[in-house]
PDB file of C-alpha atoms in Angstrom:
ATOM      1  CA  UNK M   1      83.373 132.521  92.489  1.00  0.00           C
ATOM      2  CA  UNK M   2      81.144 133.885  94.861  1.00  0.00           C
ATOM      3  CA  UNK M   3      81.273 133.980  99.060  1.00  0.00           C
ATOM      4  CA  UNK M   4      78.526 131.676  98.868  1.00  0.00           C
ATOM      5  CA  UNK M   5      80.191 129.337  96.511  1.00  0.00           C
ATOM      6  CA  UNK M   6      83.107 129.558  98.140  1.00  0.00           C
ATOM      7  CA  UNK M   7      81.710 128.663 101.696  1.00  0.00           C
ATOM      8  CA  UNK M   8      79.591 125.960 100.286  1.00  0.00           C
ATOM      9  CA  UNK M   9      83.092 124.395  98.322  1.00  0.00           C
ATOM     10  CA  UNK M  10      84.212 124.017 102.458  1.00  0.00           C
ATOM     11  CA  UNK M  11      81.850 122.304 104.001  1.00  0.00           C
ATOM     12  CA  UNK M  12      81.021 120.104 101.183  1.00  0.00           C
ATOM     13  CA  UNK M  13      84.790 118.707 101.816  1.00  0.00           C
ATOM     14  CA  UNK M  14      84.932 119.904 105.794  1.00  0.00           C
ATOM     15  CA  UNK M  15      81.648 117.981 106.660  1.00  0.00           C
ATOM     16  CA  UNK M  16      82.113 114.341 105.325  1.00  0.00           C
ATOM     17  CA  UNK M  17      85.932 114.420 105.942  1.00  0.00           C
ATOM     18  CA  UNK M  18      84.940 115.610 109.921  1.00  0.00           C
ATOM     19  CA  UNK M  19      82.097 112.905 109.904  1.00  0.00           C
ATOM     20  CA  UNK M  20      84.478 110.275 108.504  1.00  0.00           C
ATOM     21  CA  UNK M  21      86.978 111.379 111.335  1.00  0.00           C
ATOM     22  CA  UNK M  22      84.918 110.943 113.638  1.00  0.00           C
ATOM     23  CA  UNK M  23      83.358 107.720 112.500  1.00  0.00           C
ATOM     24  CA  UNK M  24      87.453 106.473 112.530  1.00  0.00           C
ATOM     25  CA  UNK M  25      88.302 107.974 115.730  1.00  0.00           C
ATOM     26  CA  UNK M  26      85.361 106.252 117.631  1.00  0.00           C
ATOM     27  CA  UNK M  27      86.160 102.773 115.724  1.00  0.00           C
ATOM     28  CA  UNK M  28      90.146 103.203 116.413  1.00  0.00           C
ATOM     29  CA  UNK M  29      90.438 104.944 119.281  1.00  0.00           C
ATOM     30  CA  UNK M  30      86.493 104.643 121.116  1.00  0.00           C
ATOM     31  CA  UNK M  31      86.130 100.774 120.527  1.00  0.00           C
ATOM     32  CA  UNK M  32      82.909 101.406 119.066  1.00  0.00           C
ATOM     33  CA  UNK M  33      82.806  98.912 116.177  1.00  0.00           C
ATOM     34  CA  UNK M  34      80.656  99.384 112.956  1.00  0.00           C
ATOM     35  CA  UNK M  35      77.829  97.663 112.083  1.00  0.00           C
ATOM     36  CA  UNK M  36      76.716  96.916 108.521  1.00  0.00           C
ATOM     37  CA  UNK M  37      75.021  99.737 108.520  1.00  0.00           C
ATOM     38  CA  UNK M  38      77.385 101.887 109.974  1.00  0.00           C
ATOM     39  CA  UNK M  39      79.961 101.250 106.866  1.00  0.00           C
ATOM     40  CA  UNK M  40      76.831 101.849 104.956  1.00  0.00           C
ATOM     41  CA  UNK M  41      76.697 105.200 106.142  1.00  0.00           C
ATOM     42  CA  UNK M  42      79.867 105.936 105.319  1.00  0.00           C
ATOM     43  CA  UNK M  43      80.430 104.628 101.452  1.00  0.00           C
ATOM     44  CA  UNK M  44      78.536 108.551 100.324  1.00  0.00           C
ATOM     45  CA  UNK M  45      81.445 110.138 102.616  1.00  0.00           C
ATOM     46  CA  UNK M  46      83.804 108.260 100.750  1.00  0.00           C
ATOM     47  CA  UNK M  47      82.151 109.153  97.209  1.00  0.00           C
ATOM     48  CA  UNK M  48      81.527 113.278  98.399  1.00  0.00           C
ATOM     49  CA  UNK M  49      85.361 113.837  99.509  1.00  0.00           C
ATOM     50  CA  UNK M  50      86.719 113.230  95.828  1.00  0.00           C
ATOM     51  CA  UNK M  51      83.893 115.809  94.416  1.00  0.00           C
ATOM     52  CA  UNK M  52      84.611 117.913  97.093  1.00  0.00           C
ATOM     53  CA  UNK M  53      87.891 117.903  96.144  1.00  0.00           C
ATOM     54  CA  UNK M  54      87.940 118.332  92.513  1.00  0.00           C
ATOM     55  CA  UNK M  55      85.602 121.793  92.988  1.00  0.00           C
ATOM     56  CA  UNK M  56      88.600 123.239  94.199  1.00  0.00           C
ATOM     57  CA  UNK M  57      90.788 122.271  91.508  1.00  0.00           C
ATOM     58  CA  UNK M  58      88.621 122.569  88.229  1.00  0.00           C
ATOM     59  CA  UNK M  59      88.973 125.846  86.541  1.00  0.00           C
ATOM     60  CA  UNK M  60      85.340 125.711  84.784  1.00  0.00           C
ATOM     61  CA  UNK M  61      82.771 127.593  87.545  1.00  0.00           C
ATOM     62  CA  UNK M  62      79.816 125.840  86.267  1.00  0.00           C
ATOM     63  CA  UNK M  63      82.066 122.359  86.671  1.00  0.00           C
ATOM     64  CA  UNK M  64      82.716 123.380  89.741  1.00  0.00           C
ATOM     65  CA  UNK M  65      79.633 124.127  91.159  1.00  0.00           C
ATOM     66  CA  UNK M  66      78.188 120.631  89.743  1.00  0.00           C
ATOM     67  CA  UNK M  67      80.619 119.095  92.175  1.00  0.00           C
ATOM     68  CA  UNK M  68      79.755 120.787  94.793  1.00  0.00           C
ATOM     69  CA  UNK M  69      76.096 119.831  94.442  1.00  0.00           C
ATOM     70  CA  UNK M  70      76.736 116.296  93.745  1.00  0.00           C
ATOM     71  CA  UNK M  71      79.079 115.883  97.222  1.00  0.00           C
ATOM     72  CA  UNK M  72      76.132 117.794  98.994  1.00  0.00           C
ATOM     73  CA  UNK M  73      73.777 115.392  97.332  1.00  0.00           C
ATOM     74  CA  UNK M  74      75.933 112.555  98.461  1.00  0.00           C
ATOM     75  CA  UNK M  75      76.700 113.619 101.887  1.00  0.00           C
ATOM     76  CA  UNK M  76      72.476 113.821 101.721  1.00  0.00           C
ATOM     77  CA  UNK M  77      72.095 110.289 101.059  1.00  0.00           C
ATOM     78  CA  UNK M  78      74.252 109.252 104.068  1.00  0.00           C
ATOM     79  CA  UNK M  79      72.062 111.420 105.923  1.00  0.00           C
ATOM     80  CA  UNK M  80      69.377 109.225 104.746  1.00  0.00           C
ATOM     81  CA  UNK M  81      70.880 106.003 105.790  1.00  0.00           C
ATOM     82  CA  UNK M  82      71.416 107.767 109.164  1.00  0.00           C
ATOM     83  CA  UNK M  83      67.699 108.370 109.551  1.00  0.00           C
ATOM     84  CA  UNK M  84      67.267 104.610 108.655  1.00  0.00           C
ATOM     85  CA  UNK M  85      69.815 103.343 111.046  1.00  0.00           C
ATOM     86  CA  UNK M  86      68.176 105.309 113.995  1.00  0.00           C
ATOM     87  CA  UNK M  87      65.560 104.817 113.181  1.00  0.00           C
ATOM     88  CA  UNK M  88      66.116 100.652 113.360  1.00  0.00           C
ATOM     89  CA  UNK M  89      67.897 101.409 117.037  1.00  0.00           C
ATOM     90  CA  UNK M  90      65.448 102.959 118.899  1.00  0.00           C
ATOM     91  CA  UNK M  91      62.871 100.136 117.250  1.00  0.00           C
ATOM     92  CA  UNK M  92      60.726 103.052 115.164  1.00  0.00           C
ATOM     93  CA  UNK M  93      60.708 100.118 112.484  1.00  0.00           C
ATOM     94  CA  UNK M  94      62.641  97.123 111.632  1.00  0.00           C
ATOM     95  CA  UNK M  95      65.932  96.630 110.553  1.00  0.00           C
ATOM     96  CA  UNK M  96      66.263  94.834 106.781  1.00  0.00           C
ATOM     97  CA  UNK M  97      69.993  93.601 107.973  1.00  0.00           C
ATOM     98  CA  UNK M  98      70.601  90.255 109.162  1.00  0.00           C
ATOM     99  CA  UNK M  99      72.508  92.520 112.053  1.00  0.00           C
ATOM    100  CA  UNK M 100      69.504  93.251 113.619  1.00  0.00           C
ATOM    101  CA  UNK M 101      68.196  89.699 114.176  1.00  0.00           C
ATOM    102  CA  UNK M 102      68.007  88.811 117.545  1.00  0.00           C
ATOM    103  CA  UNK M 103      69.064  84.642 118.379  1.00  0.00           C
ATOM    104  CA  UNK M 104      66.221  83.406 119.593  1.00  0.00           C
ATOM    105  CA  UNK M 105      67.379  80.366 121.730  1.00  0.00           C
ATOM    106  CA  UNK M 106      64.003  78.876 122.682  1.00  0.00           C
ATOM    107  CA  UNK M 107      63.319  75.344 121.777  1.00  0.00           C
ATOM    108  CA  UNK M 108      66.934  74.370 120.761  1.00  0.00           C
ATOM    109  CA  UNK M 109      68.890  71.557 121.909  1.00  0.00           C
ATOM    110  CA  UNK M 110      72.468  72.717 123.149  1.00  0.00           C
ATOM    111  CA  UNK M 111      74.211  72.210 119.424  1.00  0.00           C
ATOM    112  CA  UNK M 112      71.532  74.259 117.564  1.00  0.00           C
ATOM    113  CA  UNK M 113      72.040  76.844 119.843  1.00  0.00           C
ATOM    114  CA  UNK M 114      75.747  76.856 119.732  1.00  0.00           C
ATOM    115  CA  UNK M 115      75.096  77.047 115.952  1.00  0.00           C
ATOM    116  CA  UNK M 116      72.553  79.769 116.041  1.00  0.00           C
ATOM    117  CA  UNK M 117      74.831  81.729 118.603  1.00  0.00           C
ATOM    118  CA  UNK M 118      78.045  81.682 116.605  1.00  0.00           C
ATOM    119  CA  UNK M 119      75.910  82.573 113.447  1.00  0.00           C
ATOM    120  CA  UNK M 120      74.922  85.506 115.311  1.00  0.00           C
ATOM    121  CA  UNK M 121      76.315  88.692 114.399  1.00  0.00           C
ATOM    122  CA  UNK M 122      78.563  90.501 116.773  1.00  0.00           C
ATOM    123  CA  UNK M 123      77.797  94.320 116.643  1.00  0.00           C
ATOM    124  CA  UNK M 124      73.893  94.740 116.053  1.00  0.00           C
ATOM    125  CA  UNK M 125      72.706  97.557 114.077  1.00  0.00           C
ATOM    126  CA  UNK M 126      69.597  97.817 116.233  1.00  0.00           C
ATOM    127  CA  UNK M 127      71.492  98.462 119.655  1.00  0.00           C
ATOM    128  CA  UNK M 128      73.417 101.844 119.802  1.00  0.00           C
ATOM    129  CA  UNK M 129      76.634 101.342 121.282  1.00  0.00           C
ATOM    130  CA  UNK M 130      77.084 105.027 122.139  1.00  0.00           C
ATOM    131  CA  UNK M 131      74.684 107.691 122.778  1.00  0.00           C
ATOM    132  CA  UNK M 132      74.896 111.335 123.711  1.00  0.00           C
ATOM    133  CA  UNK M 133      71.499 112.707 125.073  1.00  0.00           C
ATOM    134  CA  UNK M 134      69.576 109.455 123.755  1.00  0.00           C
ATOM    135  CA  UNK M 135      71.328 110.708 120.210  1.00  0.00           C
ATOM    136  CA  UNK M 136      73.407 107.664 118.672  1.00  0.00           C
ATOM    137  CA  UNK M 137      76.038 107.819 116.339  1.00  0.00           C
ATOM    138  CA  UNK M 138      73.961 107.131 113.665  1.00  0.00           C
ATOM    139  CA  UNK M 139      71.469 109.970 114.481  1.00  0.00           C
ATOM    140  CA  UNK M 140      73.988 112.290 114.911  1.00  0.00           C
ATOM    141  CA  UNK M 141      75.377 111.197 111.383  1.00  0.00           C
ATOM    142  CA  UNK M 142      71.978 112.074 110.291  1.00  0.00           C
ATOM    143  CA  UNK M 143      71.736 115.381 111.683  1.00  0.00           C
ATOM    144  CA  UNK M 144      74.598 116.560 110.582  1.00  0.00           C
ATOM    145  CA  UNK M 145      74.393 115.435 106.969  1.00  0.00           C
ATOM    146  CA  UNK M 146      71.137 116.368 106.591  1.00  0.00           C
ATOM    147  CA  UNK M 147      71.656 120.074 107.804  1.00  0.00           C
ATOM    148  CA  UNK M 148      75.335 120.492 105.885  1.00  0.00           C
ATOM    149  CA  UNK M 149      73.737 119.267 102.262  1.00  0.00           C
ATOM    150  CA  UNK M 150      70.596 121.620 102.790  1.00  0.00           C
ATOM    151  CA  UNK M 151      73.196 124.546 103.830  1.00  0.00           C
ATOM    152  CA  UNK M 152      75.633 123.558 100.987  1.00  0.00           C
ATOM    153  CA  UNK M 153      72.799 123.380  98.417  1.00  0.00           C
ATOM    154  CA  UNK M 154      70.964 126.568  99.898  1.00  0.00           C
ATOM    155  CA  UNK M 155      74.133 128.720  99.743  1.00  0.00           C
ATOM    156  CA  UNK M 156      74.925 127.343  95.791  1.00  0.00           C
ATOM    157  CA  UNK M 157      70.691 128.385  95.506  1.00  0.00           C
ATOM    158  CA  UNK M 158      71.808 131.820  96.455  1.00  0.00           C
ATOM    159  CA  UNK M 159      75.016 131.807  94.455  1.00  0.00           C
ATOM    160  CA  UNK M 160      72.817 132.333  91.741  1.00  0.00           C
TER     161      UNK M 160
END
């Protein structure tokens, strides 16, 4: 196995374990609940760590390498969803969630209200809870997995 490979086998399991960490430390520890499309976000984590994984145990190179790829690939996707979460919380376009719909209380007489308010979800997907230099979680999810597949999948390119 190459330097390349071998670098690439590490942050294809580093980089969705770290993200999940993170996503579990702010959630535990930061009170910052998910949203729908937070958990979305994290289901190609959950599917990369196991590929990740079995690329270091494998004995086949070629076997290995296809895991790698796929947990890049995966980690990719998340990225993805990232890009589409941000991109419904700073209102670029609108969310497909029933977590982004805002209760819209005009008009109501006090029961429909109460019904439309406790229908309501709790943590919107199209209001950041947390931001870092107007970054959210989400964007920085999307950062993050977007640059780590493209380095994982350019370093297997050069493995070549």
């Amino acid at each position: 196995m190459t330097r390349n490979e071998r670098l690439a086998r590490w942050i294809a399991l580093l980089l969705p374990a770290a993200l999940l960490a993170g996503a579990w430390g702010s959630q535990l520890f930061g009170h910052l609940y998910p949203c729908e499309m937070c958990h979305w976000q994290r289901w190609p984590h959950y599917a990369a760590l196991p590929f990740a994984l079995l690329a270091f145990v494998v004995p086949q190179r070629s076997v290995a390498k296809a895991f790698v790829i796929l947990a890049a690939l995966l980690v990719a996707v998340s990225g993805v969803i990232g890009v589409l979460h941000a991109g419904v919380e700073y209102h670029w376009w609108n969310g497909f969630t029933a977590c982004t719909s805002t209760v819209d209380l005009r008009g109501l007489d006090a029961a429909a209200r109460l019904d439309a308010l406790m229908k309501a979800p709790i943590v919107r997907c199209d209001a950041p809870q947390w931001t870092l230099a107007g970054v959210s979680l989400a964007g920085f999810n999307a950062i993050f997995s977007l640059a780590g597949a493209f380095t994982v999948l350019v370093l297997m390119r050069k493995s070549r």
